[in-house]
Short mmCIF file of C-alpha atoms in Angstrom, two decimals:
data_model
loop_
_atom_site.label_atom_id
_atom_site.label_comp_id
_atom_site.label_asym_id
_atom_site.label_seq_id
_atom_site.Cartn_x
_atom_site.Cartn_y
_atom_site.Cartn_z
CA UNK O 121 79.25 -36.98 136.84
CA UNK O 122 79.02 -36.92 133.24
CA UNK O 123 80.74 -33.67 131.43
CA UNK O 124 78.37 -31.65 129.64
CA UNK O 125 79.41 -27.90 128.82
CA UNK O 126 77.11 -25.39 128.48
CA UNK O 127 77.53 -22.15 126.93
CA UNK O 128 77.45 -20.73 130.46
CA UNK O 129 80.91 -20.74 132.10
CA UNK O 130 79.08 -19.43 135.45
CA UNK O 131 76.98 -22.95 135.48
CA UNK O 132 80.22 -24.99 134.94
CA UNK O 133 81.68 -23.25 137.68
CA UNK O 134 78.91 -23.54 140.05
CA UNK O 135 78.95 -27.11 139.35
CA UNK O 136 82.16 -27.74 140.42
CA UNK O 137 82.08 -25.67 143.13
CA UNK O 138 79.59 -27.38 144.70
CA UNK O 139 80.67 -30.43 143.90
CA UNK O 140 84.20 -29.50 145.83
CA UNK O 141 81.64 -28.18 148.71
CA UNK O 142 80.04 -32.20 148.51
CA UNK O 143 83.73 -33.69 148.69
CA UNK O 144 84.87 -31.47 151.52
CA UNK O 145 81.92 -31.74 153.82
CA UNK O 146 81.20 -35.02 153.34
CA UNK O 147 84.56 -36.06 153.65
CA UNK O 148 85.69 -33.79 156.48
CA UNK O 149 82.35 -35.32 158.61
CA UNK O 150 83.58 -38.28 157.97
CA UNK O 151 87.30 -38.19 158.77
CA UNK O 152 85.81 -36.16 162.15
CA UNK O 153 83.99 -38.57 163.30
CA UNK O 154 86.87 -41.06 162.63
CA UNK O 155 89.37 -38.87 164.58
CA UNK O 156 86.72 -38.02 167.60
CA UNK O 157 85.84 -41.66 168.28
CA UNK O 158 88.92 -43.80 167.85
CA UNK O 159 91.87 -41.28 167.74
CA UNK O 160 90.83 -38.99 171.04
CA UNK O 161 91.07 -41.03 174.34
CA UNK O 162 87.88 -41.52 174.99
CA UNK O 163 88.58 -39.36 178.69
CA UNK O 164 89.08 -36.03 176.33
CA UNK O 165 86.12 -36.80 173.80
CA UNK O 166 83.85 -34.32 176.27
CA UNK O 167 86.67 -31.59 175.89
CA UNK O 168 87.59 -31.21 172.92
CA UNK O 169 86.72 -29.01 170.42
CA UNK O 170 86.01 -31.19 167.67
CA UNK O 171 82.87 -31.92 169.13
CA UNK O 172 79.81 -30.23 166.99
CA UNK O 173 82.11 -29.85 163.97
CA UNK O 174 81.23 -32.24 162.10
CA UNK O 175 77.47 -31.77 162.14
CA UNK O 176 78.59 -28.51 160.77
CA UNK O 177 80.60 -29.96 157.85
CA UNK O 178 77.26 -32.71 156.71
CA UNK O 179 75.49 -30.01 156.50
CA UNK O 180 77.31 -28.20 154.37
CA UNK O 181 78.06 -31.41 152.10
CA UNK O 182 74.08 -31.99 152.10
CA UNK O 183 73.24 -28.79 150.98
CA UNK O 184 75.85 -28.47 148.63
CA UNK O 185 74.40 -32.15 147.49
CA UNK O 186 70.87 -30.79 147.06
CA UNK O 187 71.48 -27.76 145.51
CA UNK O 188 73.83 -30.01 142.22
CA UNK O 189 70.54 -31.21 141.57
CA UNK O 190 69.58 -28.14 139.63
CA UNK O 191 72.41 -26.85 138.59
CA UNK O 192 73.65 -30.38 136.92
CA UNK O 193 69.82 -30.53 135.00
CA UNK O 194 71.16 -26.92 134.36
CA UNK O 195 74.37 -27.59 132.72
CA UNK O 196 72.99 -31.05 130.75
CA UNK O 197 69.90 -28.68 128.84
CA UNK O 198 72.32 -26.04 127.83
CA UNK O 199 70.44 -23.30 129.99
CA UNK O 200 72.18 -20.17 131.66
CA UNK O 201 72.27 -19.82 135.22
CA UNK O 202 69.64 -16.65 135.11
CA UNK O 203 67.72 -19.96 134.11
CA UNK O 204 67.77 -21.89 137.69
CA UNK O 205 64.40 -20.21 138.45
CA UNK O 206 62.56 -21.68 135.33
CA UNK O 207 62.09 -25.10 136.34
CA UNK O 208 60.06 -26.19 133.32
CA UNK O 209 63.28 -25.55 131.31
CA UNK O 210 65.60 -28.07 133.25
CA UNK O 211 62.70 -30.41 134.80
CA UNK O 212 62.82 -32.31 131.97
CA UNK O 213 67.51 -32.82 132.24
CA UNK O 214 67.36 -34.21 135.80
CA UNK O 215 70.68 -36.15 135.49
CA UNK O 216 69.01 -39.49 137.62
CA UNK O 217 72.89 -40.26 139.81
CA UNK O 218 72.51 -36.93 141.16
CA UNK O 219 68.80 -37.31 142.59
CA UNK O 220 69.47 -40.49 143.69
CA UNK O 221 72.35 -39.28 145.97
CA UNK O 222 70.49 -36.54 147.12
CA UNK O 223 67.63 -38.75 148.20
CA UNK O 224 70.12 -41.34 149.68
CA UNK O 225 71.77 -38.32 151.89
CA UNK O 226 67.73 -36.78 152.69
CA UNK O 227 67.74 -40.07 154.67
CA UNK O 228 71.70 -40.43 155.83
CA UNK O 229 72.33 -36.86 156.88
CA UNK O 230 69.40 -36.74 159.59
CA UNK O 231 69.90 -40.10 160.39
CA UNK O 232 73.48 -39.96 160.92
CA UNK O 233 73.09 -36.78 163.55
CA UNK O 234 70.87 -38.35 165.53
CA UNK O 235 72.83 -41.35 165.75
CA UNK O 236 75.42 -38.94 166.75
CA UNK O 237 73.43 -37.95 169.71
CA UNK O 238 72.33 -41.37 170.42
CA UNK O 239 76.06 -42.30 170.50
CA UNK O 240 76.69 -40.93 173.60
CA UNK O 241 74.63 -42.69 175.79
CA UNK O 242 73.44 -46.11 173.89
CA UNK O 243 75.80 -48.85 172.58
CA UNK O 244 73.29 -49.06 169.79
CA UNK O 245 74.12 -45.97 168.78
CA UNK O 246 77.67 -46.54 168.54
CA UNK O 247 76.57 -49.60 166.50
CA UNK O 248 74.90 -47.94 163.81
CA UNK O 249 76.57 -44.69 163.47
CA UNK O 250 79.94 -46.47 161.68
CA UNK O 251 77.75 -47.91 158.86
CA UNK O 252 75.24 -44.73 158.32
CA UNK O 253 78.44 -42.52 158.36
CA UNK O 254 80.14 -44.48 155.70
CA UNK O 255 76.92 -44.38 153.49
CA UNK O 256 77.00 -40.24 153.94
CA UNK O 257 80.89 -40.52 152.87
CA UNK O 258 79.63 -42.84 149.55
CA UNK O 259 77.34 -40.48 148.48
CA UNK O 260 79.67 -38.41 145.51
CA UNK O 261 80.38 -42.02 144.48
CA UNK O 262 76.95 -42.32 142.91
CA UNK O 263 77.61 -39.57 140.77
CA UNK O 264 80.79 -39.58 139.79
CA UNK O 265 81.91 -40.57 136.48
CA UNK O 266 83.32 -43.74 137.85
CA UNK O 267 80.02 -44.68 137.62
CA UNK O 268 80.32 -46.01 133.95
CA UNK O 269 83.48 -47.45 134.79
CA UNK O 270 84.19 -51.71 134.70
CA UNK O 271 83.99 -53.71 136.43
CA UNK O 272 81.28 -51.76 138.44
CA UNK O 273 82.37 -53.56 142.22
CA UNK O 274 85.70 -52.77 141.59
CA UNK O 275 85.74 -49.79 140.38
CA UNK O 276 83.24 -48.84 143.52
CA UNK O 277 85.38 -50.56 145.90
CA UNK O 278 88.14 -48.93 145.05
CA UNK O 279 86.50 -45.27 144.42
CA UNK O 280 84.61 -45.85 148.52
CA UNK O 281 88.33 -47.11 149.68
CA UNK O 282 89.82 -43.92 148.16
CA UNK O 283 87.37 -41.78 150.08
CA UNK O 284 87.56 -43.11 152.96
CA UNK O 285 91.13 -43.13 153.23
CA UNK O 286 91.19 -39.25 152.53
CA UNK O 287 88.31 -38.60 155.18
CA UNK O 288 91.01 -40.40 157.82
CA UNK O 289 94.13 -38.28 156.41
CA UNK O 290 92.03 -34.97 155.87
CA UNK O 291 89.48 -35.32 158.94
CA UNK O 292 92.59 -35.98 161.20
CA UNK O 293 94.29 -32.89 159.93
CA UNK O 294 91.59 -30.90 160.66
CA UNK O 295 91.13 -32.33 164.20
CA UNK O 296 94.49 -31.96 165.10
CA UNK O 297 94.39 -28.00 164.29
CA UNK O 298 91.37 -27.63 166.10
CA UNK O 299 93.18 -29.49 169.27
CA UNK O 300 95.90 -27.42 168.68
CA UNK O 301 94.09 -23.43 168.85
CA UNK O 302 95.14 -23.62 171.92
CA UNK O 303 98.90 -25.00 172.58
CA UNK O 304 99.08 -27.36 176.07
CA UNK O 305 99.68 -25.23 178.75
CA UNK O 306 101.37 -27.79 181.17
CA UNK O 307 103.37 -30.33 180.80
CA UNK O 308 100.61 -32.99 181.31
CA UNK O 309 98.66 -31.52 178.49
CA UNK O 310 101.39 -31.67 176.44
CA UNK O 311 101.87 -35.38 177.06
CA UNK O 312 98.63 -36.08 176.33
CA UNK O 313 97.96 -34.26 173.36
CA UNK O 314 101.56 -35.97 172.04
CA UNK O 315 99.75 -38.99 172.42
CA UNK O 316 97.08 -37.84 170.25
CA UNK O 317 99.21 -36.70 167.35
CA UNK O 318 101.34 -39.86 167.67
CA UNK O 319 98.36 -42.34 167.42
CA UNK O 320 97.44 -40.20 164.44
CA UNK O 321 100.46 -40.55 162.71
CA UNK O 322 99.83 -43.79 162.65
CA UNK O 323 96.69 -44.18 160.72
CA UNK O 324 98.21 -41.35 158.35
CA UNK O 325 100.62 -43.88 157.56
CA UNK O 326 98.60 -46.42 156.83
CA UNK O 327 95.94 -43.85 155.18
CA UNK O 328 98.37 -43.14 152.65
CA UNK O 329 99.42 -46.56 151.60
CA UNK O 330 95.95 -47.53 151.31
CA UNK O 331 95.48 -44.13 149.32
CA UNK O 332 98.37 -44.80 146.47
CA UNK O 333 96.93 -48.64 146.06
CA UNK O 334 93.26 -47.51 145.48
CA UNK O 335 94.16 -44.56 143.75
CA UNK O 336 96.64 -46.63 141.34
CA UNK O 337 93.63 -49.69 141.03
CA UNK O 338 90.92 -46.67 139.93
CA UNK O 339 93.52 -44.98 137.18
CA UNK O 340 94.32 -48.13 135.83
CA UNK O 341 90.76 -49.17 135.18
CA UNK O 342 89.48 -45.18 134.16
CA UNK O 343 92.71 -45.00 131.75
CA UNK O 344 92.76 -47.10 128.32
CA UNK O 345 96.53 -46.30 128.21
CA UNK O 346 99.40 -44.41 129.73
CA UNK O 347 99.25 -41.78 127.43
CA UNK O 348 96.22 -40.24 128.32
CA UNK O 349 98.13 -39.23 131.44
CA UNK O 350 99.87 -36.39 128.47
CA UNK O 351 96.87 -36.30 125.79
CA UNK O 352 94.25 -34.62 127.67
CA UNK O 353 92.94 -32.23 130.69
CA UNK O 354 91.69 -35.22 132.62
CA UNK O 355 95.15 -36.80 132.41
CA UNK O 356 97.07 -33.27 133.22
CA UNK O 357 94.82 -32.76 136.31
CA UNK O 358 95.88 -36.58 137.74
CA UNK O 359 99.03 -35.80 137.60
CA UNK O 360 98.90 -32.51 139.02
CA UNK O 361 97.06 -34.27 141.74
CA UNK O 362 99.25 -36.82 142.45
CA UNK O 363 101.87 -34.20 142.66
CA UNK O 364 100.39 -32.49 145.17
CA UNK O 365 99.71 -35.71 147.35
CA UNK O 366 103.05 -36.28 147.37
CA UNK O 367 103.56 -32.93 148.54
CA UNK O 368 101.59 -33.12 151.50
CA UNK O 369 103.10 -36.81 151.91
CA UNK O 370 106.38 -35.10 152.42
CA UNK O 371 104.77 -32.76 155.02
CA UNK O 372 104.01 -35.47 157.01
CA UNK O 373 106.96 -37.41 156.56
CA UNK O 374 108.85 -34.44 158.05
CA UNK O 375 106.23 -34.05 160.75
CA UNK O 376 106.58 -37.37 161.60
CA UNK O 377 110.64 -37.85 161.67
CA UNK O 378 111.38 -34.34 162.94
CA UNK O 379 108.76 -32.90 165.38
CA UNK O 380 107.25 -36.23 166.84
CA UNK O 381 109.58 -37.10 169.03
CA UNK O 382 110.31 -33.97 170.81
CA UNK O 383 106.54 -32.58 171.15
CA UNK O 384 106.03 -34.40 174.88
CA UNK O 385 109.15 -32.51 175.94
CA UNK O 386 106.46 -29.00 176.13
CA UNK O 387 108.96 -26.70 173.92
CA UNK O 388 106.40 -24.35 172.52
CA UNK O 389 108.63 -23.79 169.41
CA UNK O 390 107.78 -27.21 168.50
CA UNK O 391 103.86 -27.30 169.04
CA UNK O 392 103.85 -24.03 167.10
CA UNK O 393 105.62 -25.75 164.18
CA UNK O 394 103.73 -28.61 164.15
CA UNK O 395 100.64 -26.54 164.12
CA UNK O 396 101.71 -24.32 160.39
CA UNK O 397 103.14 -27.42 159.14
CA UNK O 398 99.73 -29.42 159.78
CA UNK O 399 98.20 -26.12 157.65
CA UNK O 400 100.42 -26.49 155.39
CA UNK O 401 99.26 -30.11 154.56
CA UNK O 402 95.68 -29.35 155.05
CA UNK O 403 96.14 -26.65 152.82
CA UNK O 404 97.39 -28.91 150.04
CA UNK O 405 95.00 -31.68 150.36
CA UNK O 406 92.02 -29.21 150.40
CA UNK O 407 93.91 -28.21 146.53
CA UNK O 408 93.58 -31.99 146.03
CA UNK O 409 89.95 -32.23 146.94
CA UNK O 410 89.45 -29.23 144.64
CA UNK O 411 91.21 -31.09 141.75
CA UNK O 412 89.18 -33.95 142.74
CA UNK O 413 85.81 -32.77 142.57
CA UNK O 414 86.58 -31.30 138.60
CA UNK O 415 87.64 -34.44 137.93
CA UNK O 416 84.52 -35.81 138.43
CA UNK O 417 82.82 -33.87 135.68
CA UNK O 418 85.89 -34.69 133.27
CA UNK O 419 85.96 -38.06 131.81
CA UNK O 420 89.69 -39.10 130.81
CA UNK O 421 88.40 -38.50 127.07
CA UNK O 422 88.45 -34.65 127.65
CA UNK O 423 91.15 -33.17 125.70
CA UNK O 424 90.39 -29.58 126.22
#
């Protein structure tokens, strides 16, 4: 999204507010989906709480979708937000990236819940829901200010790849905690929900690898030089980002080398551990997500 300040701090905010709403529902569907259908054994898929979460979260990432429509036309004429009624005086701004993702979602969102349904009793819905869900996921990738970026495949490659890989570290985070509201009450459950966090780990791992490469790829083509990482807000807020990442990579690490091994033995100290530290990350990569979506509406030319 391109960055155009109005005189109206309230329509700035409400711009990036909903476009943090976009990133984290479209992103925690995503990463849902992801953990319900290839993370959970497919004999605790009709347990588990995840299910009907996710529906929750593309709706919130459509609406939030729709309603930048508006308020981006509001922010490109210069108009206050008292203004959002008078449609004759921001008709005319429509910023064209942000209808077209809105129409593109009009189509995905529906589509992708009833493929959801579909899913659980037709291979054919299990054959179309990967791709449709992916498209939902792309959607803040039309707007973004990557848009302008070259060259255009890469730079889209690289932005989707980024995405994706966040829906798989965030939407497993989420997943887990919901799992883990309630703590395995025998041994057996604790075994098998072990096995759950364990084959999570795994993508994590891999999540975040794929993360830093496509994250490195998209700074090196936004940024002319290295010192627009100091010069300017845009550069400031990467940092501040990757900062955080690392963070919550450090959570994990220590969830991963300390708690993982001993969670099948049923101590509840350790389930109850792993259950703030998982917060704890989620907690940070929501702040990143946050960072994210300004970011969008700051090209790395914005100094102040």
């Amino acid at each position: 999204m391109q960055d155009f300040p109005t005189e109206d701090p309230t329509v700035n905010a409400t711009v990036d507010w909903l476009t943090g709403c976009q990133y984290v529902g479209l992103i925690a569907f995503a990463g849902l989906m992801v953990f319900e259908r290839w993370i959970v054994p497919a004999d605790q898929r009709r347990k588990t709480v995840v299910r009907g979460v996710p529906s929750v979260f593309l709706l919130v990432g459509t609406a939030a979708t729709l309603l930048l429509v508006p308020f981006t036309a509001l922010r490109i004429a210069g108009r206050p937000f008292s203004a959002v009624w008078d449609i004759s005086g921001w008709g005319p701004y429509l910023y064209p990236p942000s209808v077209q993702a809105a129409m593109v979602l009009l189509v995905a969102a529906p589509t992708a819940l009833l493929l959801m349904r579909a899913a659980e009793v037709a291979r054919w819905g299990r054959f179309f829901l990967p791709p449709v869900v992916l498209a939902c996921l792309g959607i803040p990738v039309l707007s973004g200010h990557t848009r302008s970026q070259q060259p255009a495949w890469l730079i889209f490659a690289a932005d989707l790849t980024h995405l994706a890989v966040a829906a798989l570290w965030l939407g497993g985070l989420l997943g887990l905690l919901l799992l883990l509201g309630r703590l395995p009450a025998t041994p057996a459950d604790a075994r098998k929900l072990a096995a759950v966090v364990i084959r999570f780990s795994g993508f994590a791992l891999v999540s975040v690898v794929l993360l830093a490469a496509s994250g490195a790829s998209m700074a090196v083509l936004i940024l002319d030089e290295p010192a627009q990482l100091l010069s300017g807000s845009y550069g400031r807020m990467l940092l501040i980002k990757v900062g955080l990442v690392l963070a919550a990579v450090t959570v994990a690490l220590w969830n991963r080398t300390c708690l993982l091994r001993h969670l099948a033995a049923f101590s509840g100290a350790e389930w109850s551990t792993l259950r703030r530290t998982l917060a704890y990350e989620l907690l940070l990569l929501l702040v990143v997500v946050a960072i994210t979506a300004v970011l969008t509406g700051t090209g790395p030319g914005h100094t102040h």
